[in-house]
Amino acid sequence: MIAELGHYALILALCVAATAALLPLLGAERDAALALSVQRRGAALLFGLCLAAAASLTWSFVVNDFSVRYVAAHSHSTLPLTYRMAALWGSHEGSMLLWLVTLAGWTAVVAWRAVGLPDVMAVRVLGVLGAISTGLLLFVLLSSNPFLRLMPPPLDGRDLNALLQDPGMVFHPPALYLGYVGFAVPFAFAVAALWSGRLPPAWLRWLRPWVLLAWAALTLGIVLGSSWAYRVLGWGGWWFWDPVENASLLPWLAGLALLHAVCAAETREHFKRWVLLLAIACFGLSLIGTFIVRSGAITSVHAFATDPRRGLFILALLAACLGGALMLYAGRAHAIGGGRPFAPVSRESLLLSNTLLFSVATASVLLATLYPMALDALGAGKISVGAPYFEAVLVPLLAPAVFLMGVGPLAQWQKAPLPALARRLRWAFVASVSAALVAALVGRGGALIGVGFFLAAWVLASSMTGWLRRGSVPRSRAYWGMQLAHIGVGVFILGVTVVRGFQIEREVPLAVGDSAPVGDYVLRLDALEPFEAHNHGGVRAQLSVLREGEVTAVLKPESRTYRAQDMTVSTPAIHGTLWRDIYVAMGDRTGPQSWGLRLQYKPMIWWVWAGFLMMSAGGLLAACDRRYRLATTAPALQPAPGLSVASGEPR
């Protein structure tokens, strides 16, 4: 009965979302205040209904109701309670329900915070969000219903994928979806602005914190996913270029371009059309990522679906959202208008250059991700595009963007005299060249290591220069957020550079009592012992980490066999400090008292994730700027030339 209640809640949610979507089309703008009042109550009801549906499915997991097909397929009576609850988003149907809850949550918050917007604008924004919810609810109810029954029910479930039984998967998907789905708000805003034909600065000020929140949440989701891949899959690097990983990187890169474009648009009214196009692109890339993960077009450890019919449904949704928005853009963008002229050397030109570089980088990743899928679909063979391509293409694109990131905040708007700009940055440049030379002299890894040290030092030193130059001038949270995010970029680059240049990896068979060196340490295998846990068992190794003969740590990696699935998973052990990780994973048994072990020495690996966390925190801090909490009431709608006064429609 609980599952049926969840199903009915989704059907009611579909009715509510469709009503919100249709209101702007039903002439409700003539009485926009009434329509907005209805939509606000509807947004709260929509969120409550989607939350109730998620709660009913979670309850089915908690009480082991294996008559629900989704629960039977992704849970087991011996599964720990935490993972039973997180199994909600452990596969396709539940993860789409999470999508819905997240979108309904964003819609409710937008309805609550839309008090400063003109009523007509708010009605259109909520109408677009309602239309997206309607499409997703139809998708869930018609092709991905998580509440279907299974008769007769099995005595027990098939268990959750062993690779997902990790704390990282408890937090990673909700954070990632918060970012993915959050880009629906800028998308809705862009469509509503194109609908009205106007984009005044007050609306841009209203838009900016939503972009910041979505991008910061996506950044947090990415770092949690990267950490999970490191600990569970043993990918051991900062990026594996898996298509599913790229699905989250695409909107993140486009969001980075959008953030910089919104900055110039809000402050100087430049790039307004560019802002709208990037807002459409960000959400379009989120939908493309959903298609990549759930269409069955690729096989990956965390691709959630293998049913092509669902892929077709998502493609149809993508075509409706992206196609409709781009058609509107083609017909109405001319009414938005452009900004004032600016000099080739100015903050505007630097921001424009960065948005272009990030956009080209996004297109490069998108091409390399979709090209193998397209070839496979056409029967032209299977190819894979790996790290060499991405590094060869992205490093030349992103290195200039990082360099400009250090210059932009110190340049003036409209026109920045080059000699004065060079004087401001001379000490940062000297420090960066010095860091690169020192790295080249004492390290290894060639020119790329030197470039990495130069860029990291450049971002950090130029950020410090900007901070010192402002002296006692009051600083806003937006400024501190920008500084924190830029410093995070420098920390991230430093971590990636050191890991790539100085990591050590060995695969060795060790018998009990044998030792092997890794970096400045020696690892000694002390014991191999069997163990049993609630839903798995296996063999646990015990290794002493020695430095200069002294034991500094004890590591206990495991080779686990999950009983319900008869699936063996290697669970590594990590001894981490701020400066390095010692990472041990078990491979295959090589003898009665010996085992194949993968030993890794990862210098400064945590700096990679610390940099991402700083970027996310910077975005959140900037979104909390006082300006965005103030009323953003825009002047009454004054339509652009060629549009009617009453509704903003073309004459």
XYZ file of C-alpha atoms in Angstrom:
651
model
C 0.000 0.000 0.000
C 2.875 2.375 0.759
C 4.236 1.868 -2.746
C 0.811 2.578 -4.268
C 0.627 5.817 -2.269
C 3.968 6.826 -3.764
C 2.662 6.021 -7.241
C -0.487 8.102 -6.685
C 1.644 10.962 -5.368
C 3.549 11.017 -8.667
C 0.289 11.051 -10.656
C -0.981 13.997 -8.604
C 2.394 15.705 -9.027
C 1.984 15.344 -12.800
C -1.353 17.187 -12.635
C 0.142 19.973 -10.511
C 3.215 20.379 -12.743
C 1.103 20.436 -15.912
C -1.119 23.154 -14.411
C 1.907 25.281 -13.540
C 3.271 24.770 -17.056
C 0.030 25.711 -18.777
C -0.760 28.835 -16.756
C 1.527 31.191 -18.747
C -0.010 29.857 -21.974
C -3.596 30.302 -20.792
C -3.459 34.060 -20.719
C -2.790 34.085 -16.995
C -0.341 36.952 -17.513
C -3.333 39.308 -17.681
C -3.773 38.581 -13.997
C -0.176 37.619 -13.263
C -0.479 38.183 -9.512
C -3.244 35.558 -9.251
C -1.373 33.137 -11.523
C 1.795 33.558 -9.454
C -0.110 32.913 -6.256
C -1.458 29.670 -7.732
C 1.987 28.662 -8.963
C 3.614 29.320 -5.581
C 1.146 27.054 -3.821
C 1.501 24.562 -6.649
C 5.300 24.559 -6.352
C 5.082 23.757 -2.644
C 2.521 21.019 -3.343
C 4.642 19.596 -6.172
C 7.681 19.380 -3.894
C 5.608 17.769 -1.140
C 4.177 15.151 -3.497
C 7.555 14.245 -5.016
C 9.055 14.088 -1.511
C 6.204 11.805 -0.413
C 6.870 9.513 -3.382
C 10.583 9.328 -2.494
C 9.734 8.707 1.155
C 7.391 5.833 0.264
C 10.078 4.170 -1.866
C 12.642 4.682 0.905
C 10.243 3.090 3.384
C 9.879 0.083 1.070
C 13.672 -0.306 1.205
C 13.767 0.107 4.980
C 11.156 -2.611 5.640
C 12.564 -4.928 2.923
C 9.370 -4.933 0.853
C 10.634 -7.204 -1.915
C 7.232 -7.203 -3.605
C 8.382 -3.865 -5.084
C 10.428 -4.811 -8.129
C 12.952 -1.990 -7.740
C 13.590 -2.895 -4.085
C 13.998 -6.577 -4.925
C 16.501 -5.739 -7.647
C 18.656 -3.382 -5.568
C 18.511 -4.396 -1.917
C 18.962 -7.352 0.402
C 17.821 -8.098 3.929
C 21.462 -8.139 5.150
C 22.278 -4.781 3.545
C 23.110 -2.158 6.226
C 20.294 0.338 6.826
C 22.320 3.308 5.530
C 22.907 1.628 2.177
C 19.289 0.404 2.043
C 18.190 4.044 2.215
C 20.847 5.175 -0.266
C 19.776 2.356 -2.617
C 16.936 4.718 -3.534
C 19.302 6.322 -6.063
C 21.354 3.184 -6.666
C 19.875 2.553 -10.100
C 17.881 4.115 -12.898
C 14.301 4.374 -11.596
C 15.259 5.668 -8.155
C 17.827 8.091 -9.516
C 15.187 9.593 -11.815
C 12.936 9.979 -8.767
C 15.808 11.831 -7.090
C 15.980 14.030 -10.220
C 12.296 14.846 -9.770
C 12.570 15.617 -6.051
C 15.563 17.859 -6.696
C 13.823 19.732 -9.510
C 10.679 20.159 -7.418
C 12.858 21.453 -4.571
C 14.539 24.017 -6.819
C 11.106 25.051 -8.160
C 9.734 25.548 -4.646
C 12.738 27.655 -3.643
C 12.451 29.767 -6.802
C 8.736 30.340 -6.093
C 9.598 31.350 -2.531
C 12.426 33.717 -3.557
C 10.706 35.232 -6.611
C 9.227 38.100 -4.607
C 11.556 40.638 -6.236
C 10.743 39.637 -9.787
C 7.979 41.165 -11.877
C 4.960 38.875 -11.642
C 4.880 38.176 -15.377
C 8.533 37.130 -15.345
C 8.057 34.910 -12.305
C 5.010 33.236 -13.878
C 7.024 32.414 -16.996
C 10.028 31.110 -15.049
C 7.811 28.843 -12.941
C 5.891 27.829 -16.044
C 9.089 26.615 -17.739
C 10.136 24.710 -14.608
C 6.654 23.187 -14.474
C 6.966 22.086 -18.113
C 10.302 20.362 -17.388
C 8.764 18.629 -14.353
C 5.847 17.490 -16.498
C 8.185 15.898 -19.044
C 10.216 14.138 -16.338
C 7.098 12.911 -14.533
C 5.777 11.445 -17.784
C 9.144 9.763 -18.307
C 9.097 8.240 -14.817
C 5.449 7.147 -14.910
C 5.516 5.723 -18.433
C 8.948 4.122 -18.676
C 10.776 4.215 -15.336
C 8.194 3.583 -12.638
C 9.967 2.549 -9.400
C 6.706 1.392 -7.751
C 5.886 -1.601 -9.954
C 5.024 -4.737 -8.024
C 6.613 -8.152 -8.409
C 4.325 -11.163 -7.934
C 5.076 -13.502 -6.333
C 7.639 -11.562 -4.332
C 11.043 -13.183 -3.813
C 12.169 -14.204 -0.346
C 15.117 -11.830 -0.583
C 16.536 -9.185 -2.893
C 19.473 -9.325 -5.321
C 21.414 -6.776 -3.259
C 22.868 -3.382 -4.098
C 25.828 -3.281 -6.479
C 28.843 -3.975 -4.264
C 30.748 -1.029 -5.764
C 28.017 1.323 -4.529
C 28.227 0.126 -0.914
C 30.489 2.976 0.100
C 29.851 6.218 2.042
C 30.765 8.198 -1.065
C 27.665 6.948 -2.864
C 25.461 8.112 0.004
C 26.377 11.759 -0.578
C 27.745 11.933 -4.147
C 24.499 11.539 -6.194
C 22.378 14.049 -4.203
C 25.096 16.706 -4.483
C 25.637 15.980 -8.172
C 21.921 16.141 -8.932
C 21.594 19.371 -7.003
C 24.036 20.878 -9.495
C 22.763 19.120 -12.611
C 19.155 20.013 -11.945
C 20.007 23.444 -10.558
C 20.932 24.585 -14.073
C 17.227 24.249 -14.894
C 16.697 27.568 -13.082
C 19.027 29.653 -15.327
C 17.518 27.792 -18.287
C 13.992 28.738 -17.207
C 15.128 32.289 -16.642
C 16.718 32.428 -20.128
C 13.554 31.137 -21.809
C 11.406 33.588 -19.834
C 13.722 36.495 -20.739
C 13.621 35.546 -24.422
C 9.840 35.268 -24.174
C 9.594 38.835 -22.897
C 12.431 40.162 -25.070
C 14.144 41.955 -22.170
C 17.110 41.288 -19.886
C 17.664 44.270 -17.542
C 20.496 44.326 -14.943
C 18.107 43.655 -12.028
C 17.154 40.318 -13.553
C 20.809 39.472 -14.120
C 21.477 40.218 -10.449
C 18.627 37.851 -9.615
C 20.065 35.187 -11.940
C 23.668 35.201 -10.713
C 23.214 33.489 -7.296
C 21.242 30.654 -8.921
C 24.095 30.038 -11.331
C 26.573 30.147 -8.447
C 24.530 27.715 -6.326
C 24.100 25.205 -9.160
C 27.783 25.349 -10.124
C 28.963 25.065 -6.494
C 26.711 22.043 -5.886
C 27.931 20.385 -9.086
C 31.537 21.033 -8.036
C 30.866 19.381 -4.673
C 29.192 16.429 -6.391
C 32.162 15.996 -8.725
C 34.716 16.009 -5.916
C 32.685 13.456 -3.929
C 32.457 11.257 -7.026
C 36.160 11.610 -7.731
C 36.985 10.639 -4.157
C 34.680 7.594 -4.444
C 36.354 6.501 -7.692
C 39.754 6.843 -6.023
C 38.846 4.782 -2.968
C 36.573 2.171 -4.549
C 37.620 1.779 -8.167
C 41.270 2.529 -7.542
C 41.420 4.928 -10.470
C 43.987 6.748 -8.425
C 44.180 9.916 -10.464
C 42.412 13.200 -10.663
C 40.345 12.246 -13.735
C 39.797 9.011 -15.669
C 38.006 10.499 -18.715
C 35.259 7.916 -18.430
C 32.171 9.036 -20.478
C 30.065 9.072 -17.308
C 32.636 11.294 -15.593
C 32.601 13.551 -18.644
C 28.805 13.807 -18.344
C 29.259 15.853 -15.194
C 32.318 17.725 -16.485
C 30.423 19.124 -19.500
C 27.858 21.269 -17.599
C 30.589 22.155 -15.084
C 32.806 23.675 -17.812
C 29.852 25.402 -19.470
C 28.757 26.672 -16.046
C 32.220 28.136 -15.563
C 31.814 30.058 -18.829
C 28.335 31.171 -17.752
C 29.607 32.433 -14.393
C 32.192 34.676 -16.039
C 29.719 35.919 -18.646
C 27.086 36.740 -15.996
C 29.712 38.730 -14.081
C 30.262 41.059 -17.050
C 26.563 41.159 -17.940
C 25.449 42.104 -14.434
C 28.144 44.735 -13.923
C 28.486 46.288 -17.376
C 25.501 44.919 -19.352
C 27.793 43.110 -21.784
C 27.348 39.624 -23.253
C 23.633 39.407 -22.428
C 22.869 37.220 -25.451
C 25.914 35.124 -24.628
C 24.553 34.648 -21.084
C 21.226 33.386 -22.413
C 22.897 30.981 -24.844
C 25.192 29.585 -22.138
C 22.265 29.200 -19.719
C 20.464 27.134 -22.359
C 23.648 25.152 -23.060
C 24.267 24.322 -19.389
C 20.898 22.674 -18.897
C 21.078 21.082 -22.342
C 24.401 19.494 -21.347
C 22.834 18.273 -18.092
C 20.185 16.502 -20.169
C 22.851 15.137 -22.534
C 24.667 13.780 -19.473
C 21.429 12.115 -18.379
C 21.134 10.575 -21.838
C 24.733 9.308 -21.716
C 24.248 7.666 -18.316
C 20.747 6.253 -18.828
C 20.322 5.523 -22.528
C 22.250 2.278 -22.555
C 24.498 3.761 -25.234
C 27.620 3.126 -23.155
C 28.765 0.552 -20.661
C 30.395 1.886 -17.527
C 30.701 0.982 -13.873
C 28.214 3.702 -13.013
C 26.020 3.914 -16.092
C 22.559 3.168 -14.752
C 20.523 1.847 -17.645
C 20.729 -0.436 -20.632
C 17.262 0.156 -22.079
C 17.429 2.081 -25.401
C 13.705 2.981 -25.149
C 14.477 5.161 -22.183
C 17.234 6.780 -24.191
C 14.728 7.677 -26.909
C 12.419 9.248 -24.326
C 15.294 11.320 -22.936
C 16.270 12.328 -26.478
C 12.713 13.514 -27.071
C 12.811 15.531 -23.835
C 16.201 16.948 -24.838
C 14.875 17.905 -28.267
C 11.822 19.596 -26.761
C 13.819 21.609 -24.191
C 16.927 22.427 -26.195
C 15.236 22.691 -29.587
C 12.442 24.895 -28.284
C 14.800 27.177 -26.403
C 17.152 27.561 -29.370
C 14.251 28.372 -31.697
C 13.110 31.029 -29.253
C 16.683 32.335 -29.079
C 16.896 32.541 -32.869
C 13.663 34.530 -33.028
C 14.031 36.832 -30.018
C 17.725 37.289 -29.192
C 17.911 40.384 -31.396
C 15.569 42.193 -28.960
C 17.866 41.649 -25.985
C 20.489 44.106 -27.182
C 24.236 44.285 -26.582
C 26.556 46.262 -24.355
C 28.768 49.259 -24.760
C 32.086 49.077 -26.667
C 35.229 48.218 -24.705
C 38.953 48.259 -25.386
C 40.876 45.116 -26.456
C 42.714 45.232 -23.119
C 40.038 45.501 -20.442
C 38.312 43.308 -17.902
C 35.479 42.729 -20.371
C 37.814 41.393 -23.070
C 39.556 39.105 -20.553
C 36.223 37.736 -19.305
C 35.053 37.239 -22.888
C 38.271 35.375 -23.720
C 37.808 33.096 -20.743
C 34.212 32.293 -21.588
C 35.245 31.456 -25.144
C 38.095 29.209 -23.963
C 35.826 27.371 -21.517
C 33.191 27.003 -24.224
C 35.654 25.538 -26.734
C 36.947 23.172 -24.034
C 33.350 22.064 -23.403
C 32.829 21.425 -27.106
C 36.069 19.394 -27.256
C 35.006 17.139 -24.387
C 31.522 16.780 -25.862
C 32.902 15.787 -29.266
C 35.280 13.197 -27.802
C 32.515 11.765 -25.607
C 29.811 11.499 -28.282
C 31.973 10.597 -31.285
C 32.650 6.959 -30.212
C 28.938 6.554 -29.385
C 27.934 7.880 -32.805
C 30.374 5.566 -34.608
C 29.080 2.599 -32.625
C 25.445 3.508 -33.379
C 26.245 3.740 -37.114
C 27.980 0.364 -37.066
C 31.301 1.932 -38.025
C 33.229 0.155 -35.268
C 34.154 0.756 -31.679
C 36.821 3.255 -30.693
C 37.782 4.783 -27.374
C 39.094 8.274 -26.763
C 41.308 8.357 -23.704
C 43.543 10.549 -21.628
C 46.136 11.355 -24.368
C 43.474 13.103 -26.505
C 41.925 15.031 -23.641
C 45.270 16.149 -22.251
C 46.571 17.150 -25.685
C 43.454 19.215 -26.415
C 42.460 20.621 -23.045
C 45.840 21.688 -21.669
C 46.426 24.243 -24.497
C 42.856 25.524 -24.034
C 42.676 25.727 -20.265
C 46.239 26.938 -19.584
C 45.547 30.373 -21.193
C 42.215 30.516 -19.352
C 44.013 29.972 -16.034
C 46.573 32.635 -16.963
C 43.795 35.135 -17.753
C 42.116 34.200 -14.463
C 45.073 35.801 -12.717
C 44.982 38.932 -14.898
C 41.230 39.628 -15.065
C 40.522 40.680 -11.467
C 43.375 43.249 -11.627
C 42.280 44.804 -14.927
C 39.973 47.812 -15.144
C 36.582 47.842 -16.830
C 36.276 49.451 -20.275
C 40.027 50.059 -20.728
C 43.046 48.741 -18.849
C 46.349 50.447 -19.819
C 48.816 47.646 -20.490
C 51.874 49.209 -18.739
C 49.901 49.763 -15.516
C 48.531 46.223 -15.656
C 52.025 44.816 -16.169
C 53.332 46.766 -13.182
C 50.610 45.329 -10.970
C 51.418 41.787 -11.961
C 55.233 41.921 -12.183
C 55.908 40.321 -8.777
C 53.347 37.603 -9.367
C 55.045 36.840 -12.682
C 58.513 36.715 -11.081
C 57.254 34.370 -8.354
C 55.600 32.088 -10.914
C 58.664 31.831 -13.168
C 60.805 31.119 -10.093
C 58.470 28.316 -8.996
C 58.558 26.762 -12.467
C 62.373 26.907 -12.616
C 62.786 25.366 -9.167
C 60.358 22.559 -10.085
C 62.245 21.894 -13.307
C 65.612 21.776 -11.500
C 64.678 19.528 -8.558
C 61.886 17.439 -10.061
C 61.178 15.259 -13.044
C 58.435 15.013 -15.608
C 59.505 17.539 -18.216
C 58.035 20.777 -19.425
C 54.426 20.039 -18.405
C 55.459 19.899 -14.742
C 57.089 23.310 -15.096
C 53.950 24.692 -16.787
C 51.808 23.273 -13.976
C 53.941 24.892 -11.269
C 53.949 28.191 -13.178
C 50.156 28.268 -13.503
C 49.540 27.252 -9.893
C 51.947 29.887 -8.588
C 50.511 32.462 -11.017
C 46.932 32.044 -9.784
C 47.969 32.060 -6.120
C 50.367 35.020 -6.448
C 48.009 37.151 -8.556
C 45.147 36.475 -6.116
C 47.383 37.615 -3.265
C 48.370 40.717 -5.289
C 44.723 41.643 -5.815
C 43.976 41.172 -2.141
C 46.910 43.358 -1.054
C 46.091 46.101 -3.562
C 42.592 46.578 -2.193
C 44.048 47.408 1.220
C 41.359 48.467 3.689
C 38.627 48.862 1.042
C 35.507 46.951 2.223
C 35.118 43.663 0.407
C 31.887 41.902 -0.420
C 31.212 38.192 -0.028
C 31.145 37.963 -3.810
C 34.739 39.245 -3.878
C 35.896 36.820 -1.193
C 34.049 33.999 -2.930
C 35.846 34.773 -6.186
C 39.209 34.899 -4.410
C 38.573 31.597 -2.626
C 37.498 29.898 -5.858
C 40.562 31.212 -7.736
C 42.885 30.069 -4.944
C 41.128 26.687 -5.138
C 42.045 26.541 -8.836
C 45.705 27.142 -7.919
C 45.641 24.459 -5.211
C 43.953 22.028 -7.617
C 46.563 22.619 -10.355
C 49.388 22.174 -7.847
C 47.890 18.874 -6.656
C 47.368 17.527 -10.187
C 50.886 18.559 -11.241
C 52.589 16.895 -8.280
C 50.498 13.714 -8.555
C 51.166 13.376 -12.286
C 54.848 14.145 -11.946
C 55.857 12.319 -8.803
C 53.448 9.436 -8.141
C 54.823 5.902 -7.847
C 52.846 2.739 -8.578
C 53.976 -0.873 -8.244
C 52.230 -4.226 -8.598
C 54.063 -6.931 -6.639
C 53.296 -10.401 -5.280
C 54.139 -10.538 -1.573
C 54.265 -13.511 0.803
C 53.739 -13.077 4.533
C 56.958 -11.583 5.923
C 58.046 -10.070 2.567
C 58.570 -6.323 2.039
C 58.487 -3.942 -0.913
C 59.559 -0.284 -1.165
C 57.277 2.477 -2.421
C 58.536 6.054 -2.328
C 60.363 6.727 0.926
C 58.514 3.885 2.649
C 58.746 0.110 2.926
C 55.577 -1.967 3.145
C 55.812 -5.315 4.956
C 53.059 -7.948 4.654
C 52.505 -9.192 8.227
C 49.434 -11.401 7.865
C 46.628 -12.664 5.643
C 43.496 -13.610 7.539
C 39.900 -14.516 6.593
C 37.026 -12.427 7.967
C 33.220 -12.361 7.935
C 30.846 -9.344 8.009
C 27.066 -8.922 7.810
C 26.675 -9.272 4.037
C 30.174 -10.125 2.876
C 33.326 -12.009 3.795
C 36.791 -12.445 2.368
C 40.468 -12.061 3.109
C 42.100 -9.158 4.900
C 45.809 -8.352 4.578
C 47.766 -6.568 7.285
C 50.736 -4.466 6.199
C 53.116 -2.358 8.262
C 54.244 0.944 6.752
C 57.873 1.489 7.725
C 60.055 4.544 7.375
C 63.709 4.292 8.403
C 62.862 1.043 10.169
C 60.036 2.499 12.289
C 56.400 1.455 11.859
C 54.422 4.613 11.040
C 51.073 3.013 10.193
C 49.257 -0.297 9.704
C 47.088 -0.829 6.605
C 44.377 -3.483 6.224
C 43.126 -3.793 2.620
C 40.449 -6.382 1.941
C 39.361 -8.662 -0.863
C 35.614 -8.889 -0.231
C 33.120 -11.364 -1.641
C 29.512 -10.206 -1.388
C 27.467 -13.322 -0.737
C 24.161 -12.337 -2.365
C 25.790 -11.383 -5.667
C 28.839 -13.676 -5.433
C 30.822 -10.613 -6.447
C 34.427 -10.021 -5.382
C 35.556 -6.438 -4.786
C 38.948 -5.152 -3.690
C 38.606 -2.591 -0.906
C 41.856 -0.626 -0.619
C 43.440 0.740 2.531
C 44.858 4.258 2.539
C 47.136 6.035 4.977
C 46.802 9.688 4.098
C 48.366 12.921 5.258
C 48.262 16.419 3.846
C 51.381 15.645 1.811
C 50.936 12.092 0.566
C 48.841 8.930 0.466
C 50.101 5.381 0.805
C 47.514 3.292 -1.058
C 47.349 -0.517 -1.021
C 44.832 -2.652 -2.945
C 44.644 -6.435 -3.135
C 44.717 -8.174 -6.510
C 44.633 -11.959 -6.954
C 45.890 -14.710 -4.684
C 49.308 -15.968 -5.853
C 49.838 -18.724 -3.265
C 48.611 -20.152 0.058
C 50.288 -17.324 2.000
C 50.945 -14.771 -0.723
C 48.887 -12.198 -2.607
C 49.283 -9.806 -5.502
C 49.255 -6.226 -4.182
C 49.060 -2.831 -5.887
C 51.120 -0.266 -3.988
C 50.845 3.446 -4.724
C 52.566 6.529 -3.400
C 50.437 9.598 -4.173
C 52.041 12.904 -3.192
C 49.607 15.747 -2.471
C 46.585 13.881 -3.843
C 44.317 15.524 -1.282
C 45.264 18.924 -2.671
C 43.305 18.002 -5.811
C 40.087 17.554 -3.839
C 40.889 20.414 -1.460
C 41.101 22.693 -4.509
C 37.685 21.530 -5.711
C 36.214 22.013 -2.233
C 37.600 25.552 -2.119
C 36.029 26.296 -5.510
C 32.685 24.992 -4.275
C 32.939 26.961 -1.031
C 33.860 30.079 -3.024
C 30.752 29.689 -5.165
C 28.533 29.286 -2.101
C 30.117 32.270 -0.389
C 29.614 34.464 -3.464
C 25.985 33.336 -3.739
C 25.420 34.582 -0.173
C 26.438 38.141 -1.075
C 24.216 40.721 0.577
C 23.289 42.310 -2.752
C 21.472 39.170 -3.832
C 19.383 39.076 -0.659
C 18.110 42.597 -1.211
C 14.958 43.162 -3.147
C 15.705 42.897 -6.847
C 12.535 44.563 -7.972
C 12.954 45.450 -11.594
C 11.226 48.380 -13.185
C 7.882 47.675 -14.779
C 8.119 45.692 -17.938
C 9.059 47.973 -20.782
C 9.115 45.840 -23.884
C 11.881 46.064 -26.383
C 11.210 47.774 -29.692
C 8.952 45.609 -31.812
C 7.113 44.073 -28.838
C 3.643 44.919 -27.553
C 3.167 46.690 -24.217
C 0.620 44.326 -22.681
C 2.386 41.023 -22.895
C 5.730 41.561 -24.491
C 4.621 39.636 -27.558
C 5.653 40.797 -31.053
C 3.336 43.303 -32.660
